[in-house]
Every structure is written in C-alpha cells, then in structure tokens.
Short mmCIF file of C-alpha atoms and ligand atoms in Angstrom, two decimals:
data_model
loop_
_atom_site.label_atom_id
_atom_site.label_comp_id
_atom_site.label_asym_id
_atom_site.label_seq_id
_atom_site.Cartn_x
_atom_site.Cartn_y
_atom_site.Cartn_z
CA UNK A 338 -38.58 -7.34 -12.68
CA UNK A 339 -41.85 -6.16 -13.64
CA UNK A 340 -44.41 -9.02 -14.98
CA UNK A 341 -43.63 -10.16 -18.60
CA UNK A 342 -40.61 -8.33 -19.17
CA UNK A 343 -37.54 -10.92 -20.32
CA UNK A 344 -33.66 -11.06 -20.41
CA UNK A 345 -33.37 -11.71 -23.53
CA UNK A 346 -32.43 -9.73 -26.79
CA UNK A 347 -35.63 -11.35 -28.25
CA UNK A 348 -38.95 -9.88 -26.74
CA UNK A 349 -41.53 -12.70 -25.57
CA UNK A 350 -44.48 -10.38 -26.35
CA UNK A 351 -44.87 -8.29 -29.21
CA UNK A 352 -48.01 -5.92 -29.59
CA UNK A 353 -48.53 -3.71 -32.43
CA UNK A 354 -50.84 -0.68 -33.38
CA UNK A 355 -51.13 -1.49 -37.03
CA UNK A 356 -52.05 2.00 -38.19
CA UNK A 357 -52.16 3.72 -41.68
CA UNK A 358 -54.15 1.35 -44.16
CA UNK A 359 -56.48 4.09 -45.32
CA UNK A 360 -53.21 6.57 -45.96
CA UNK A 361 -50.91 4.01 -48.06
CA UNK A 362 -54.33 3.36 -50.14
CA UNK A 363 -54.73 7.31 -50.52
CA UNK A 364 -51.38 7.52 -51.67
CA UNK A 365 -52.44 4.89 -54.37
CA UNK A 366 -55.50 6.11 -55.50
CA UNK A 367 -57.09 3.20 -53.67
CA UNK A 368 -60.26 2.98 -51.94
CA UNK A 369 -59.84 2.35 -47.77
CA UNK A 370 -60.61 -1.19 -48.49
CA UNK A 371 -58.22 -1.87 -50.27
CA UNK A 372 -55.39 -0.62 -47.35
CA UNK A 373 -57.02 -3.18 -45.28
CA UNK A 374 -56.65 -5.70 -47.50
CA UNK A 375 -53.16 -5.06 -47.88
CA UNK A 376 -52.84 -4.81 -43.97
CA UNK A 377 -54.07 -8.45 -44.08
CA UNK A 378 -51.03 -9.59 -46.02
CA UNK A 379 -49.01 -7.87 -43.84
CA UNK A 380 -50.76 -9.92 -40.74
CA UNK A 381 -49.94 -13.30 -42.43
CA UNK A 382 -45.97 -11.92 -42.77
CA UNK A 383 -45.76 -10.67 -39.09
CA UNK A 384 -46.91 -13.88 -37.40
CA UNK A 385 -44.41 -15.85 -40.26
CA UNK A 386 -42.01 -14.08 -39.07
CA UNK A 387 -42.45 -13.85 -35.35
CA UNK A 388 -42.28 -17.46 -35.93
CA UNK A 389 -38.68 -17.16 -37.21
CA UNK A 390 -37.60 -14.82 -34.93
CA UNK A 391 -38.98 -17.18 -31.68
CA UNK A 392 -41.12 -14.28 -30.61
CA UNK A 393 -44.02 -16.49 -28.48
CA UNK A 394 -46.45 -13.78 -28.17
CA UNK A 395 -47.63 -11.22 -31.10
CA UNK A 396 -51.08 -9.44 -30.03
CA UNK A 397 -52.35 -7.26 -33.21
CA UNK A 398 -55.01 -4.13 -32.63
CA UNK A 399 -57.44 -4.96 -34.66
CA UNK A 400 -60.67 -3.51 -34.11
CA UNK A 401 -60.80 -1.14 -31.62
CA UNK A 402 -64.24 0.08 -30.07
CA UNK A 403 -63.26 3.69 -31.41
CA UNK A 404 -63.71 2.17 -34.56
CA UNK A 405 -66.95 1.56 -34.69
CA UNK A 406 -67.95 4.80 -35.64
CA UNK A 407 -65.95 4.53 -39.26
CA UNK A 408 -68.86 4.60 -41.65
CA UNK A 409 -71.08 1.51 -41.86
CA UNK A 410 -69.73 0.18 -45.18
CA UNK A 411 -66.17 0.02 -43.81
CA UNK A 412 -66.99 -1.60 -40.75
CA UNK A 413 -68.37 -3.92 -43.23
CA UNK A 414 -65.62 -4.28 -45.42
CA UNK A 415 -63.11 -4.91 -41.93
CA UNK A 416 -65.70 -8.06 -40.31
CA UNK A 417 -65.71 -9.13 -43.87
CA UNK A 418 -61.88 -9.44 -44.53
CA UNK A 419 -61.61 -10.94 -40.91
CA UNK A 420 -64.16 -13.59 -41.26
CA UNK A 421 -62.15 -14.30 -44.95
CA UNK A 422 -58.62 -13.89 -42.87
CA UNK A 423 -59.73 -16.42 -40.46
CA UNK A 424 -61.39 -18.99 -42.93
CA UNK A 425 -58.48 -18.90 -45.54
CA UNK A 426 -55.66 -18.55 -43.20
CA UNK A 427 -56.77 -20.75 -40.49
CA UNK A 428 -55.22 -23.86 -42.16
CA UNK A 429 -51.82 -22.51 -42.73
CA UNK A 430 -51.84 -20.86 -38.70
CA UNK A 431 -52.88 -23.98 -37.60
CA UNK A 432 -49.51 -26.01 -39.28
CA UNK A 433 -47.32 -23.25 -38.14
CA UNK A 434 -48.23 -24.33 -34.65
CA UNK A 435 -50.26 -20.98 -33.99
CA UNK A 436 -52.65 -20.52 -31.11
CA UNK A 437 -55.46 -18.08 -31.77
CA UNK A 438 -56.91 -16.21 -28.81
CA UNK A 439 -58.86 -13.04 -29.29
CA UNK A 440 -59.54 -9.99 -26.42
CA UNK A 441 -62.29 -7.62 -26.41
CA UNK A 442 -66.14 -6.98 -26.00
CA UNK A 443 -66.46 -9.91 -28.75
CA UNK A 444 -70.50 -10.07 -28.31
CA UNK A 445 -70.66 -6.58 -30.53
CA UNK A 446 -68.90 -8.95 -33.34
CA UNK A 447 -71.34 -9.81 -35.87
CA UNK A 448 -72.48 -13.59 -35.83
CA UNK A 449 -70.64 -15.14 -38.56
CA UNK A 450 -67.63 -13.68 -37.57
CA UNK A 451 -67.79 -14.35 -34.39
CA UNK A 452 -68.47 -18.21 -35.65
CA UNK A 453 -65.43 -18.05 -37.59
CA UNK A 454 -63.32 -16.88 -34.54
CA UNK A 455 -64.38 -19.10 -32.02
CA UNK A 456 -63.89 -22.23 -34.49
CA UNK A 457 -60.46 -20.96 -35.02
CA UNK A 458 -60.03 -20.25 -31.67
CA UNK A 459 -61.39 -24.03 -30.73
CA UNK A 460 -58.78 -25.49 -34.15
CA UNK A 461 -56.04 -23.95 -32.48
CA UNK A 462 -56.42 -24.60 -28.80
CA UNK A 463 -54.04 -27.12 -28.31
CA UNK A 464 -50.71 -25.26 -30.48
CA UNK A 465 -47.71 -23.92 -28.85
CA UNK A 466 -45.47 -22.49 -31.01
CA UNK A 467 -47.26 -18.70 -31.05
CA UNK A 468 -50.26 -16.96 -28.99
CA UNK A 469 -51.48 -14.97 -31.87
CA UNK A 470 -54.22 -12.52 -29.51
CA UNK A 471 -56.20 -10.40 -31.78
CA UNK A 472 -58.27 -7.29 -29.91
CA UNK A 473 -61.39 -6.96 -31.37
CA UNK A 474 -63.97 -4.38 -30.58
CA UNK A 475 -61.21 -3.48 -27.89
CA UNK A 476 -60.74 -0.54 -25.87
CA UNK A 477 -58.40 -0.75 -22.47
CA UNK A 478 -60.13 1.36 -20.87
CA UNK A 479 -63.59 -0.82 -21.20
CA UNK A 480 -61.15 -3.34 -20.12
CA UNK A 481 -60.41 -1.62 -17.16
CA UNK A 482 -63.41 -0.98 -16.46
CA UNK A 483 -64.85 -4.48 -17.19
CA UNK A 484 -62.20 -6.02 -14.66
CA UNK A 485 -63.15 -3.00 -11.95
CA UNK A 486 -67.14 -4.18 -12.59
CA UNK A 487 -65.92 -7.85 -11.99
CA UNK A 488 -63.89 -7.08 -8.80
CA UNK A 489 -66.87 -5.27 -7.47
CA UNK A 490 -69.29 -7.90 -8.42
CA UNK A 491 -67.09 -10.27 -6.03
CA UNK A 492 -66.68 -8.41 -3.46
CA UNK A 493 -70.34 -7.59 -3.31
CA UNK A 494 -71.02 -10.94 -3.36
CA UNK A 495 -68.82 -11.62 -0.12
CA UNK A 496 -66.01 -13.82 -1.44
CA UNK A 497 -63.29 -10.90 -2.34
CA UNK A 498 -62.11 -8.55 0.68
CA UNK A 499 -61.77 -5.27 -0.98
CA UNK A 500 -58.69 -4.30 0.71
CA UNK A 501 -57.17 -7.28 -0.83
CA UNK A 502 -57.23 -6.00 -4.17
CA UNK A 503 -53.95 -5.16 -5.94
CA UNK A 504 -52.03 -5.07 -9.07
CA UNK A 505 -51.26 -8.62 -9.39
CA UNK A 506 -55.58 -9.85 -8.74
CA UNK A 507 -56.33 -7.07 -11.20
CA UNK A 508 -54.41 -7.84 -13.96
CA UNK A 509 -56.13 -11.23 -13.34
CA UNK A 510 -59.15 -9.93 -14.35
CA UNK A 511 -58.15 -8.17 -17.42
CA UNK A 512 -58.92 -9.54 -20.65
CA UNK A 513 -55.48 -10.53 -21.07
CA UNK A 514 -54.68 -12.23 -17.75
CA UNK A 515 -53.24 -15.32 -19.59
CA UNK A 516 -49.98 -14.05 -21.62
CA UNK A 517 -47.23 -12.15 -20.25
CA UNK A 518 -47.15 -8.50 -20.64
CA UNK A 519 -45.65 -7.18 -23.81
CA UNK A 520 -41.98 -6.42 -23.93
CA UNK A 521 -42.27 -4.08 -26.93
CA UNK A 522 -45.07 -2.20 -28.42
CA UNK A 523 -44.53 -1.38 -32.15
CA UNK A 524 -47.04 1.47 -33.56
CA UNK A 525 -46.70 2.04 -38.01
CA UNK A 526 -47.64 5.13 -39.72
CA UNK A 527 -45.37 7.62 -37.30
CA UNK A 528 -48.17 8.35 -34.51
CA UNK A 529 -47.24 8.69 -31.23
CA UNK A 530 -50.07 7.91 -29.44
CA UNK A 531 -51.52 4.67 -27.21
CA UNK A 532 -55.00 5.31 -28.66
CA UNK A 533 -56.67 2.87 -25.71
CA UNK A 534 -54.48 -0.01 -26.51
CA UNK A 535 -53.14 -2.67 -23.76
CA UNK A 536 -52.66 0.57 -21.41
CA UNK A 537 -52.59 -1.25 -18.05
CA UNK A 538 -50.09 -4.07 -19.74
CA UNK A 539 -47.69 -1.37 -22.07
CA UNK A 540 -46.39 0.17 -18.83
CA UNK A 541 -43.01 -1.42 -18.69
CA UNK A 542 -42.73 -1.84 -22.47
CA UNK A 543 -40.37 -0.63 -25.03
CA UNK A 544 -42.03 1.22 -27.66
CA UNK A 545 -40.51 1.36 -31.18
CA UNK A 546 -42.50 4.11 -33.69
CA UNK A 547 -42.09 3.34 -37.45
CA UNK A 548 -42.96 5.72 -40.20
CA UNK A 549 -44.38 3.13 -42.81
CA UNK A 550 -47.23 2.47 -43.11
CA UNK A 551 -48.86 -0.35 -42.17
CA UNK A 552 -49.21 -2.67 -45.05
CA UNK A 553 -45.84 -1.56 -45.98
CA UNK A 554 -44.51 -3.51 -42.61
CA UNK A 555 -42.78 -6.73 -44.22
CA UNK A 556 -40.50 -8.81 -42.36
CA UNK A 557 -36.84 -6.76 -42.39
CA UNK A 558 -39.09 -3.78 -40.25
CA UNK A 559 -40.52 -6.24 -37.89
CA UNK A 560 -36.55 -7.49 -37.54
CA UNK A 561 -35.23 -3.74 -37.77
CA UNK A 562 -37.72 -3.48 -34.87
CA UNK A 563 -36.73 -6.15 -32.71
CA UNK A 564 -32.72 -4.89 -33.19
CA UNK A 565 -33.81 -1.89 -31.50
CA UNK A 566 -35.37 -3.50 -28.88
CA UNK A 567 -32.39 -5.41 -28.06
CA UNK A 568 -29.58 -2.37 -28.25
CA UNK A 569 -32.23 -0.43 -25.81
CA UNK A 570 -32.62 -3.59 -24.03
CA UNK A 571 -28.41 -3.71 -24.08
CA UNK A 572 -28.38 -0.21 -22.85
CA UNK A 573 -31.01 -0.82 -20.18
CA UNK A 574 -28.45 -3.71 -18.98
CA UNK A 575 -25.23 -1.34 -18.80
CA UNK A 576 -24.42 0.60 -15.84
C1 LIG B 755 -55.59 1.19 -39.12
O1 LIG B 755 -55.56 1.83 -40.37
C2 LIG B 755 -56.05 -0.17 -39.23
C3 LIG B 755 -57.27 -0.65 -38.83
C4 LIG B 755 -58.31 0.19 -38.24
C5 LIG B 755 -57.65 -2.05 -38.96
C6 LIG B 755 -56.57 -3.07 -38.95
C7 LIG B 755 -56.99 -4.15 -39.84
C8 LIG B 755 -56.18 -4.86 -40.65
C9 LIG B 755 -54.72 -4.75 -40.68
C10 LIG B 755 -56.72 -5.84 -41.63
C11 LIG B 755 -57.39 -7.05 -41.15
C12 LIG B 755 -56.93 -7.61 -39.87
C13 LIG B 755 -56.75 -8.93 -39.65
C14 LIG B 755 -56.39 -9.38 -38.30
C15 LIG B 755 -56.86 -9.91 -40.72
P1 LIG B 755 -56.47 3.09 -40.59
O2 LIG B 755 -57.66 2.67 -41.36
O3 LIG B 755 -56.77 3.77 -39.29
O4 LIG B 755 -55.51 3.98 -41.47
P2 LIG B 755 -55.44 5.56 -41.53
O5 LIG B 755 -55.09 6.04 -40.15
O6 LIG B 755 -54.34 5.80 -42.51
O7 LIG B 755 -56.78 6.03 -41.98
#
C-alpha cells in the first residue's frame, strides 16, 4: 500500500487547491480582495467540517511561490488577511483541538506574519484532533529541490552513502515528512492542473475537480467530495 493511503471510506489527508477567489469576485463586481476574503470564510468552514467528518489531515495551498508575482498590493492584501486569519481565528482552532503546521520557504513571509504563524504554530503544538498544514510561499518543486540540496549537503559531509538514497529517506526530507500523504486532492474553480502543489506526495491520490469556485466551497461540497472519494475508493476495492 503506498505511504498514507487508508482503508477507509474517510480519507486521512485531505489537500486542496483553493482556486478561483479573483473570478467569483469578478462575477460580483468585487475587487480581488474581496474573493480572498471570502476564501477565508470558506477556510474556517473546511477545517469545521473536516472536524465533523474525522478527516485528521487538511493541508490548504495557500501561497504559492508563483504567486508572488500578483501585483504588490495584492500580495499585500493576502499576508494581510493571513496575519488577521491567524490572530482572529487562532482562539477558536485552538478549542477545536487544531494543530497548525505550515510548509514552505517561510523566510520570504513578511515579519509580522511570520510572528503570527509561528505563535500559532507554538499555541497549537500540543492538539490532536486536526493537522491543519498551510503551504506558504510553496512550490514542490523548490521542495524538491530543497530536500535534493539537503541530501547532497549530507552526503558531502560523509555521513549519507549516496547509493543509499531512496524514496522512503527522501520523502524524509521534504517539507512535509511528518503527515501521511494525502488520500485525496480536491482542486475548485474546474482547473485541471497540479500547478506545483504536493507533486512528490499527490502520486497515489484521488483527485476530485469541482466547478465552484472557491469561496463558494461550503460544507455539503467538501462532503459531496469525500462521497466520491469513497465510491472510487469502493470501486478501487472490487475485483
Ligand atoms: C486562488 O484564487 C487563491 C489564492 C491565490 C489564495 C488563497 C487564499 C485564501 C483562500 C484566503 C486566505 C487564506 C487563509 C489560509 C486564511 P485566485 O486569486 O487565483 O483566483 P482566480 O484564479 O479566479 O484569479
């Protein structure tokens, strides 16, 4: 059975590509900002109701490094709402037994958010009920290549044979080498594409592709998505 995968209708790990914010506030009339806003509300109902479902791991693309060349004032606008997530949120995460962790090249973060993260981070350490990873300033393939500059770095150093190297040492060196690899990758706004996320970790996922967008996502798509997991998952089961 390949790492992280599980035999039960309810996937352990759930990652999602939460994608179309700046379309559903088109549609409105809105300014971008106002998408991601709504795509915050949508954050606070997915890990509610991962919760409910007993789903133990829910990582959420946040930031990827691709992103940082949206225009200056909406990279502002995103550290902004996620320094604001984390500081009015935190409390209510932190009774719901949620544990934050967070994956990516963090240092490009700016300061105060990177404050706020790391006291949340610190807040939460000790819950169980949900990992709640957030990828910030993530790209896999920086991760890849971050774990390939740390293998090299220890075998030039002497204490890793080279020829010792394989999938299992590393995935230990990849940003995520402390959850279980996601049983089902959910991507909103109807794009079919991995666009650098959890590349190395997706490759025994199922992946379920919904047409709303993303602050549309509420609670009955996030179960919708989880049925379809488990018929596929049925299917996968039957000779
Ligand atoms: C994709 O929509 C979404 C993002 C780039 C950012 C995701 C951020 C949030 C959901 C809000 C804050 C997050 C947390 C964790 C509190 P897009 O802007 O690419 O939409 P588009 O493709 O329609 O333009």
């Amino acid at each position: 059975m390949p790492s992280g995968s599980s035999h039960s209708d309810i996937p352990r790990h759930v990652a999602i590509i939460m994608d179309g914010n700046g379309r559903w506030a088109r549609e409105r009339g809105l300014p971008r900002r106002e998408g991601h806003r709504a795509g915050a509300e949508s954050v606070r109902e997915a890990v509610e109701t991962c919760k409910e479902i007993g789903i133990k791991f829910l990582t959420l693309y946040a930031f990827s490094s691709e992103n940082w060349s949206r225009p200056k004032a909406e990279i502002k606008a995103l550290m902004e709402l996620l320094e604001r997530f984390l500081k009015k949120k935190a409390p209510e995460m932190h009774r719901q037994g949620v544990r934050l962790h967070a994956i990516g090249r963090l240092e490009s973060l700016p300061k105060s958010c990177r404050r706020e993260l790391e006291r949340v981070i610190e807040q939460t350490s000790s819950n169980q009920d949900l990992d709640l990873v957030l990828a910030l300033s993530y790209g896999s393939r920086e991760e890849i290549v971050d774990a390939a500059r740390q293998l090299a770095r220890e075998a030039a150093e002497g204490g890793l044979d080279p020829e010792s190297i394989d999938c299992e040492s590393f995935a230990q060196r990849l940003y995520t080498s402390e959850f279980p690899d996601p049983d089902l990758l959910v991507r909103t706004s109807g794009e079919c594409r991995l666009s650098n996320f959890l590349l190395w970790q997706i490759s025994y996922s199922e992946i379920v592709i919904t047409r709303k967008f993303w602050p549309e996502f509420k609670k009955t798509d996030l179960h919708q998505a989880v049925e379809e997991y488990a018929r596929r998952h049925r299917r996968f089961g039957a000779i």
